[in-house]
Tab-separated table of C-alpha atoms and ligand atoms in Angstrom:
chain	number	residue	atom	x	y	z
A	267	MET	CA	-0.071	0.077	0.259
A	268	SER	CA	1.320	3.817	-0.634
A	269	ILE	CA	-0.077	6.169	0.878
A	270	LEU	CA	0.406	10.037	0.025
A	271	TYR	CA	0.679	12.712	1.713
A	272	ASN	CA	-3.091	14.838	1.669
A	273	PHE	CA	-3.124	18.639	1.173
A	274	SER	CA	-6.494	18.792	0.564
A	275	ALA	CA	-8.767	21.413	1.717
A	276	GLY	CA	-11.782	19.403	3.152
A	277	PRO	CA	-12.525	16.968	3.167
A	278	SER	CA	-9.036	16.383	4.467
A	279	THR	CA	-6.298	13.955	5.922
A	280	LEU	CA	-7.150	12.485	8.743
A	281	PRO	CA	-5.092	11.098	11.634
A	282	LEU	CA	-3.774	7.487	10.689
A	283	PRO	CA	-4.473	5.607	13.795
A	284	VAL	CA	-8.252	7.108	13.453
A	285	LEU	CA	-8.725	5.977	10.069
A	286	GLU	CA	-7.250	2.536	11.077
A	287	LYS	CA	-8.992	1.927	14.524
A	288	ALA	CA	-12.028	3.167	12.822
A	289	SER	CA	-11.761	-0.006	10.254
A	290	ARG	CA	-10.864	-2.058	12.631
A	291	GLU	CA	-14.126	-1.740	14.312
A	292	LEU	CA	-16.327	-0.581	11.213
A	293	ILE	CA	-17.806	-4.291	11.223
A	294	ASP	CA	-17.975	-5.373	14.967
A	295	PHE	CA	-17.984	-2.637	17.575
A	296	GLU	CA	-16.020	-3.278	20.407
A	297	GLY	CA	-17.406	-6.405	20.186
A	298	CYS	CA	-20.783	-6.225	20.282
A	299	GLY	CA	-21.348	-8.203	16.776
A	300	ILE	CA	-22.591	-5.432	14.975
A	301	SER	CA	-21.412	-1.624	13.843
A	302	LEU	CA	-22.150	1.253	16.024
A	303	ILE	CA	-23.170	2.993	12.710
A	304	GLU	CA	-26.151	0.072	12.420
A	305	MET	CA	-27.141	0.891	15.893
A	306	SER	CA	-30.272	2.793	17.357
A	307	HIS	CA	-28.825	6.638	18.197
A	308	ARG	CA	-31.167	5.641	21.450
A	309	GLY	CA	-29.805	3.010	22.628
A	310	LYS	CA	-26.806	2.534	25.740
A	311	ILE	CA	-24.121	2.086	23.429
A	312	TYR	CA	-24.234	5.419	20.933
A	313	ASP	CA	-25.089	6.425	23.955
A	314	LYS	CA	-21.824	6.565	26.151
A	315	ILE	CA	-20.092	7.592	22.504
A	316	HIS	CA	-21.885	10.564	21.974
A	317	ASN	CA	-21.544	11.982	25.125
A	318	GLU	CA	-17.899	11.296	25.273
A	319	THR	CA	-17.561	13.030	22.488
A	320	ILE	CA	-19.296	16.570	23.907
A	321	ASN	CA	-16.845	15.698	27.100
A	322	LEU	CA	-13.667	15.299	24.995
A	323	ALA	CA	-14.564	17.982	23.289
A	324	ARG	CA	-15.239	20.049	26.587
A	325	GLU	CA	-12.406	18.829	27.951
A	326	ILE	CA	-9.515	19.852	24.848
A	327	LEU	CA	-10.756	23.017	24.460
A	328	GLU	CA	-11.000	23.569	27.545
A	329	ILE	CA	-15.000	24.884	26.985
A	330	PRO	CA	-16.379	26.610	30.349
A	331	GLU	CA	-19.697	25.162	31.779
A	332	ASN	CA	-21.731	28.432	30.577
A	333	PHE	CA	-21.500	27.261	26.891
A	334	HIS	CA	-23.411	24.402	25.390
A	335	ILE	CA	-21.787	22.253	22.509
A	336	ILE	CA	-24.324	20.765	20.343
A	337	PHE	CA	-23.909	18.281	16.812
A	338	ILE	CA	-25.615	19.472	13.700
A	339	GLN	CA	-26.182	18.265	10.198
A	340	GLY	CA	-25.323	20.396	7.102
A	341	GLY	CA	-21.784	21.597	7.664
A	342	ALA	CA	-20.925	25.449	8.115
A	343	THR	CA	-22.954	26.454	5.363
A	344	LEU	CA	-26.008	25.754	7.415
A	345	GLN	CA	-24.906	28.128	10.218
A	346	PHE	CA	-24.223	30.736	7.932
A	347	GLY	CA	-28.247	30.806	7.912
A	348	MET	CA	-29.115	29.653	11.077
A	349	ILE	CA	-27.438	32.372	12.584
A	350	PRO	CA	-29.475	35.177	10.794
A	351	LEU	CA	-32.761	33.178	11.366
A	352	SER	CA	-32.272	32.530	14.820
A	353	PHE	CA	-29.909	35.914	15.823
A	354	LEU	CA	-30.961	38.751	13.455
A	355	ASN	CA	-34.509	39.741	14.555
A	356	LYS	CA	-36.632	42.726	12.941
A	357	GLY	CA	-34.783	45.913	13.616
A	358	MET	CA	-31.116	44.609	14.496
A	359	THR	CA	-28.548	44.795	12.636
A	360	ALA	CA	-25.728	42.025	12.216
A	361	ASP	CA	-22.091	43.484	11.484
A	362	TYR	CA	-19.888	40.696	9.403
A	363	ILE	CA	-16.393	41.608	9.132
A	364	VAL	CA	-15.584	40.102	5.522
A	365	THR	CA	-11.990	38.895	5.200
A	366	GLY	CA	-12.383	36.231	2.901
A	367	SER	CA	-14.525	34.102	0.348
A	368	TRP	CA	-15.720	32.356	3.563
A	369	SER	CA	-16.783	35.272	5.335
A	370	LYS	CA	-18.214	36.635	2.500
A	371	LYS	CA	-20.429	33.568	2.252
A	372	ALA	CA	-21.315	34.341	5.246
A	373	PHE	CA	-22.460	37.851	5.050
A	374	ASN	CA	-24.393	36.920	1.956
A	375	ASP	CA	-26.818	34.691	4.123
A	376	GLY	CA	-27.344	37.062	6.484
A	377	LYS	CA	-28.001	39.859	4.410
A	378	ALA	CA	-30.717	37.341	2.392
A	379	VAL	CA	-32.344	37.676	6.162
A	380	GLY	CA	-32.103	40.955	7.955
A	381	ILE	CA	-30.221	44.098	7.963
A	382	THR	CA	-26.055	44.000	7.939
A	383	ASN	CA	-23.575	45.688	7.817
A	384	ILE	CA	-20.122	45.261	6.403
A	385	ALA	CA	-17.864	46.417	9.510
A	386	TRP	CA	-14.524	45.801	7.807
A	387	ASP	CA	-14.227	44.615	4.053
A	388	GLY	CA	-10.811	43.228	3.097
A	389	GLU	CA	-11.486	43.811	-1.118
A	390	GLY	CA	-9.553	47.227	-0.919
A	391	CYS	CA	-6.473	45.568	0.047
A	392	ASN	CA	-7.136	42.117	-1.960
A	393	TYR	CA	-8.255	40.125	1.555
A	394	ASN	CA	-4.417	39.973	2.367
A	395	LYS	CA	-4.509	40.817	5.809
A	396	ILE	CA	-6.968	41.143	9.164
A	397	PRO	CA	-7.779	44.249	9.771
A	398	SER	CA	-6.310	45.697	13.050
A	399	GLN	CA	-9.395	46.935	16.007
A	400	GLY	CA	-9.214	50.536	14.784
A	401	GLU	CA	-9.875	49.393	11.160
A	402	ILE	CA	-13.209	48.004	12.248
A	403	GLN	CA	-16.628	49.673	12.484
A	404	LEU	CA	-18.972	47.943	14.910
A	405	THR	CA	-22.586	48.965	15.274
A	406	LYS	CA	-23.760	50.044	18.241
A	407	ASN	CA	-25.191	46.922	19.795
A	408	ALA	CA	-25.515	44.735	16.541
A	409	ALA	CA	-27.146	41.290	17.021
A	410	TYR	CA	-23.741	39.990	16.819
A	411	VAL	CA	-20.797	40.286	15.003
A	412	HIS	CA	-19.400	37.728	12.691
A	413	LEU	CA	-16.011	36.432	11.526
A	414	CYS	CA	-14.013	34.048	9.954
A	415	SER	CA	-11.165	32.794	12.088
A	416	ASN	CA	-9.316	31.054	8.872
A	417	GLU	CA	-10.018	32.372	5.492
A	418	THR	CA	-9.596	28.640	4.359
A	419	ILE	CA	-8.991	29.380	0.242
A	420	GLY	CA	-7.375	32.966	1.227
A	421	GLY	CA	-4.871	31.271	3.361
A	422	ILE	CA	-5.452	34.146	6.246
A	423	GLN	CA	-6.039	34.060	9.958
A	424	TRP	CA	-7.024	35.700	12.917
A	425	GLN	CA	-4.417	35.652	15.558
A	426	SER	CA	-6.668	37.177	18.352
A	427	PHE	CA	-10.189	38.669	17.882
A	428	PRO	CA	-11.709	41.660	18.080
A	429	GLU	CA	-13.251	43.354	21.403
A	430	THR	CA	-16.880	43.684	20.351
A	431	ASP	CA	-18.236	45.826	22.992
A	432	GLY	CA	-20.409	43.305	24.716
A	433	VAL	CA	-21.986	42.437	21.513
A	434	PRO	CA	-22.154	38.489	20.730
A	435	LEU	CA	-19.030	37.236	18.541
A	436	ILE	CA	-19.724	34.644	16.270
A	437	ILE	CA	-16.742	32.944	14.770
A	438	ASP	CA	-16.840	30.725	12.047
A	439	MET	CA	-13.389	27.812	12.677
A	440	SER	CA	-14.429	25.405	10.269
A	441	SER	CA	-10.615	25.047	8.821
A	442	GLU	CA	-8.843	25.439	12.575
A	443	ILE	CA	-11.367	24.373	15.007
A	444	MET	CA	-8.999	21.950	17.632
A	445	SER	CA	-5.934	24.280	16.244
A	446	ARG	CA	-5.068	26.654	19.089
A	447	PRO	CA	-7.039	27.424	22.686
A	448	LEU	CA	-9.631	29.725	22.620
A	449	PRO	CA	-10.576	32.743	24.569
A	450	TRP	CA	-14.015	31.769	25.802
A	451	GLU	CA	-14.748	35.174	27.837
A	452	LYS	CA	-14.126	36.578	24.288
A	453	ILE	CA	-16.560	34.210	21.859
A	454	GLY	CA	-20.355	34.060	21.385
A	455	MET	CA	-20.752	30.885	19.253
A	456	ALA	CA	-17.902	29.033	17.482
A	457	TYR	CA	-18.462	26.421	14.983
A	458	ALA	CA	-16.965	24.399	12.613
A	459	GLY	CA	-17.659	21.895	9.809
A	460	THR	CA	-16.299	18.655	10.871
A	461	GLN	CA	-14.627	18.182	7.515
A	462	LYS	CA	-11.070	18.933	8.124
A	463	ASN	CA	-9.437	19.078	11.594
A	464	LEU	CA	-12.234	16.541	13.220
A	465	ALA	CA	-14.238	13.723	10.794
A	466	PRO	CA	-15.341	13.318	7.665
A	467	ALA	CA	-17.875	15.762	6.181
A	468	GLY	CA	-21.504	16.117	7.108
A	469	MET	CA	-21.825	17.634	10.198
A	470	SER	CA	-20.665	21.249	12.503
A	471	LEU	CA	-19.371	21.036	16.262
A	472	ILE	CA	-21.170	24.322	17.516
A	473	ILE	CA	-20.499	25.874	20.863
A	474	ILE	CA	-22.377	28.459	21.874
A	475	ASN	CA	-22.792	30.295	24.928
A	476	LYS	CA	-25.931	29.806	26.914
A	477	SER	CA	-26.541	33.779	27.457
A	478	LEU	CA	-26.179	33.811	23.263
A	479	ALA	CA	-28.240	30.459	23.442
A	480	GLN	CA	-31.295	31.470	25.225
A	481	LYS	CA	-32.237	34.883	22.545
A	482	ALA	CA	-32.445	32.584	19.679
A	483	ARG	CA	-35.586	32.325	18.057
A	484	THR	CA	-38.301	29.303	18.664
A	485	ASP	CA	-40.797	30.097	15.967
A	486	LEU	CA	-38.729	28.138	13.223
A	487	PRO	CA	-38.744	24.645	11.367
A	488	SER	CA	-37.752	22.491	14.255
A	489	TYR	CA	-34.363	21.746	12.502
A	490	LEU	CA	-33.387	25.389	12.736
A	491	ARG	CA	-33.818	25.597	16.378
A	492	TYR	CA	-30.889	25.418	18.424
A	493	ASP	CA	-33.088	25.455	21.582
A	494	LEU	CA	-34.324	21.970	20.096
A	495	HIS	CA	-30.963	20.662	20.159
A	496	ILE	CA	-29.813	22.008	23.200
A	497	ASP	CA	-32.760	20.836	25.091
A	498	LYS	CA	-32.384	17.400	22.954
A	499	ASN	CA	-28.401	17.245	23.628
A	500	SER	CA	-28.123	16.709	19.815
A	501	LEU	CA	-30.481	13.848	19.547
A	502	TYR	CA	-33.665	15.629	18.461
A	503	ASN	CA	-33.477	13.524	15.383
A	504	THR	CA	-31.228	11.154	14.002
A	505	PRO	CA	-27.545	12.246	14.570
A	506	PRO	CA	-24.420	11.379	11.818
A	507	THR	CA	-23.354	8.340	13.993
A	508	PHE	CA	-20.280	8.027	11.881
A	509	VAL	CA	-19.408	11.745	11.982
A	510	ILE	CA	-20.127	11.363	15.759
A	511	TRP	CA	-17.930	8.673	16.531
A	512	MET	CA	-14.737	9.608	13.442
A	513	THR	CA	-15.179	13.194	15.671
A	514	ASN	CA	-14.745	10.389	18.901
A	515	LEU	CA	-12.033	9.259	17.992
A	516	THR	CA	-10.183	12.333	16.619
A	517	LEU	CA	-10.204	13.807	19.980
A	518	ASN	CA	-9.380	10.732	21.595
A	519	TRP	CA	-6.354	10.993	19.148
A	520	ILE	CA	-5.500	14.506	20.114
A	521	LYS	CA	-5.400	13.874	24.022
A	522	SER	CA	-3.214	11.066	23.157
A	523	ILE	CA	-0.550	12.926	21.255
A	524	GLY	CA	-0.972	15.819	24.134
A	525	GLY	CA	-3.474	17.777	23.363
A	526	LEU	CA	-3.992	21.467	21.850
A	527	SER	CA	0.032	22.265	23.017
A	528	MET	CA	1.214	19.966	21.211
A	529	ILE	CA	-0.834	20.416	18.015
A	530	GLU	CA	-0.585	23.846	18.749
A	531	LYS	CA	4.024	23.482	18.706
A	532	LEU	CA	3.617	20.891	15.718
A	533	ARG	CA	0.957	23.471	13.691
A	534	ASP	CA	4.038	26.254	14.304
A	535	GLU	CA	6.460	24.181	13.260
A	536	LYS	CA	5.081	22.502	10.107
A	537	ALA	CA	3.916	26.143	9.052
A	538	LYS	CA	7.215	27.626	9.393
A	539	LEU	CA	8.998	24.481	7.649
A	540	ILE	CA	6.898	26.214	4.299
A	541	TYR	CA	6.704	29.560	5.198
A	542	ASP	CA	10.617	29.988	5.303
A	543	ILE	CA	11.131	28.303	1.955
A	544	ILE	CA	8.894	30.999	0.618
A	545	ASP	CA	10.323	33.816	2.435
A	546	GLN	CA	13.732	32.563	1.567
A	547	SER	CA	13.265	32.151	-1.846
A	548	ASN	CA	13.748	35.659	-3.105
A	549	GLY	CA	10.445	35.815	-5.199
A	550	PHE	CA	10.269	32.097	-6.832
A	551	TYR	CA	7.489	31.393	-4.278
A	552	ILE	CA	4.882	34.282	-4.045
A	553	ASN	CA	2.852	34.763	-0.576
A	554	SER	CA	1.033	38.041	-1.115
A	555	ILE	CA	-0.406	38.051	2.707
A	556	GLU	CA	0.678	40.344	5.380
A	557	LYS	CA	2.977	38.367	7.632
A	558	LYS	CA	1.185	38.559	10.797
A	559	SER	CA	-1.951	37.793	8.898
A	560	ARG	CA	-0.998	34.746	7.357
A	561	SER	CA	-3.132	31.283	7.942
A	562	LYS	CA	-1.158	28.217	9.970
A	563	MET	CA	-3.599	25.635	8.445
A	564	ASN	CA	-3.693	26.883	4.955
A	565	ILE	CA	-0.379	28.180	2.775
A	566	ILE	CA	-0.948	29.461	-0.325
A	567	TRP	CA	1.504	30.438	-3.048
A	568	ARG	CA	2.340	31.422	-6.532
A	569	LEU	CA	5.207	31.340	-8.994
A	570	SER	CA	6.432	33.624	-11.255
A	571	GLU	CA	5.383	31.775	-14.314
A	572	GLU	CA	2.171	29.842	-15.368
A	573	LYS	CA	4.542	27.491	-17.162
A	574	LEU	CA	6.655	27.001	-13.855
A	575	GLU	CA	3.194	26.126	-12.316
A	576	LYS	CA	2.444	23.387	-14.658
A	577	LYS	CA	5.741	21.590	-14.094
A	578	PHE	CA	5.535	22.228	-10.209
A	579	LEU	CA	2.334	20.894	-10.297
A	580	GLU	CA	3.459	17.373	-12.082
A	581	GLY	CA	6.561	17.377	-10.484
A	582	VAL	CA	4.446	17.128	-6.624
A	583	GLU	CA	1.998	14.467	-7.960
A	584	GLN	CA	5.287	12.347	-8.844
A	585	ALA	CA	6.795	12.756	-5.071
A	586	GLY	CA	3.361	11.652	-4.018
A	587	LEU	CA	2.015	14.983	-2.156
A	588	ASP	CA	-1.866	15.130	-3.111
A	589	GLY	CA	-4.484	18.126	-2.915
A	590	LEU	CA	-1.657	20.958	-3.002
A	591	LYS	CA	-3.433	22.633	-6.380
A	592	GLY	CA	-4.919	26.037	-5.127
A	593	HIS	CA	-8.539	26.628	-4.965
A	594	ARG	CA	-10.271	27.217	-8.566
A	595	SER	CA	-10.858	30.991	-7.718
A	596	VAL	CA	-7.245	32.053	-7.046
A	597	GLY	CA	-5.136	29.337	-8.643
A	598	GLY	CA	-1.550	28.754	-7.536
A	599	PHE	CA	-1.215	26.398	-5.062
A	600	ARG	CA	-2.388	25.750	-0.896
A	601	ALA	CA	-1.106	23.309	1.250
A	602	SER	CA	-3.605	22.279	4.156
A	603	ILE	CA	-1.763	21.655	6.676
A	604	TYR	CA	-4.446	20.513	9.019
A	605	ASN	CA	-3.590	18.644	12.189
A	606	ALA	CA	-3.591	15.153	11.364
A	607	MET	CA	-0.829	16.472	8.789
A	608	PRO	CA	2.305	14.386	10.174
A	609	VAL	CA	5.631	16.721	10.274
A	610	GLU	CA	7.363	14.274	7.796
A	611	GLY	CA	4.418	14.943	5.017
A	612	VAL	CA	4.606	18.974	5.326
A	613	LYS	CA	8.971	18.200	5.460
A	614	THR	CA	8.742	15.944	1.911
A	615	LEU	CA	6.885	18.746	0.280
A	616	SER	CA	8.906	21.904	1.768
A	617	ASP	CA	12.660	19.626	0.671
A	618	PHE	CA	10.282	19.337	-2.869
A	619	MET	CA	10.153	23.160	-2.992
A	620	LYS	CA	13.313	23.489	-2.090
A	621	LYS	CA	14.470	21.438	-4.887
A	622	PHE	CA	12.305	22.450	-7.148
A	623	MET	CA	13.598	25.938	-6.806
A	624	ASP	CA	16.973	25.134	-6.978
A	625	LYS	CA	16.670	23.458	-10.548
A	626	ASN	CA	14.434	25.923	-11.674
A	627	GLY	CA	15.302	29.217	-10.118
B	797	LIG	N1	-16.812	27.861	6.118
B	797	LIG	C1	-15.073	27.497	6.193
B	797	LIG	C2	-13.979	28.297	6.819
B	797	LIG	C3	-14.684	26.570	5.454
B	797	LIG	O1	-13.592	26.247	5.090
B	797	LIG	C4	-15.888	26.211	4.621
B	797	LIG	C5	-15.706	24.867	4.067
B	797	LIG	N2	-14.412	24.093	3.196
B	797	LIG	C6	-17.231	26.298	5.007
B	797	LIG	C7	-17.148	27.089	5.345
B	797	LIG	C8	-18.565	25.252	4.448
B	797	LIG	O2	-18.223	24.340	5.068
B	797	LIG	P1	-19.470	23.082	4.580
B	797	LIG	O3	-18.925	22.964	3.193
B	797	LIG	O4	-19.098	22.393	4.966
B	797	LIG	O5	-21.049	24.101	4.698
């Protein structure tokens, strides 16, 4: 068997021990004689996995008791709609900080529901930086402020979060969840699709402050109601049991290697390997993001000529490095170095980049 290093942005690489355990247990879960994914979600065996997953998320991310943790199907895109439907009441304004494609998509869904304000728009600087506090124009008493902490396509990331003057801060953390500790005192809600740092696609992990949750509208179709998901402990309807099980395995893996402090250390080490090559390349590799706004999860670069980009792509594929082609909207290359990407995978990529430059630069 030859395994490629998978740099895909999502669905993306999962920890090998997680895939191995899942494949061992898929048919006969812990000697029960049937698969976990064939079992009732109301039974004792599944219930244990379900609650353990919630508890592990709380433990690893140090989520305080004044936050609910829920699972909702539909990915982060469903949250783009559920957030304004639940919190953007008539007469209120929601603030959106637009730093790239994903925060723009969230804004567009907010706009479809109610009154929205773009508190900062990165369009003028080609989305190459995160705004400073002084550049953000917040609405007084807004329903919420929304931002995307890591722009998966644009390759930029918030290193710390803005002050919002008591207005709940809602953060799309799809492409960086579980990669660093979070300042819960600043956060109203954090949400993330599972298919990058947690599990296969199919669900979002949602962490919501209890006082914000209380404000969620209840006159919505049932699946769109945060209060129902909370009251029923994410078992209002049939949950995506496979995705939750895989999330459980990934969280156990994070814990086994040393928790968030180890994940953060490895993240920095991996990001440095690639950014150092880019910075020392004398313009052979180009990353146009302001240095302090660079993403440590999705690293983007271009080469000076299109011909070279074609050659680079052929070369990486031969070297067993997969999923490096940049998003179709921006071109170039993107290395998604999520938690499950081993340091050796990133080393293989940085060695390839160095050799390629030496040959073609
Ligand atoms: N937000 C971010 C930051 C993303 O990267 C993505 C998916 N790549 C989404 C939202 C949308 O997630 P989904 O496809 O799960 O709805």
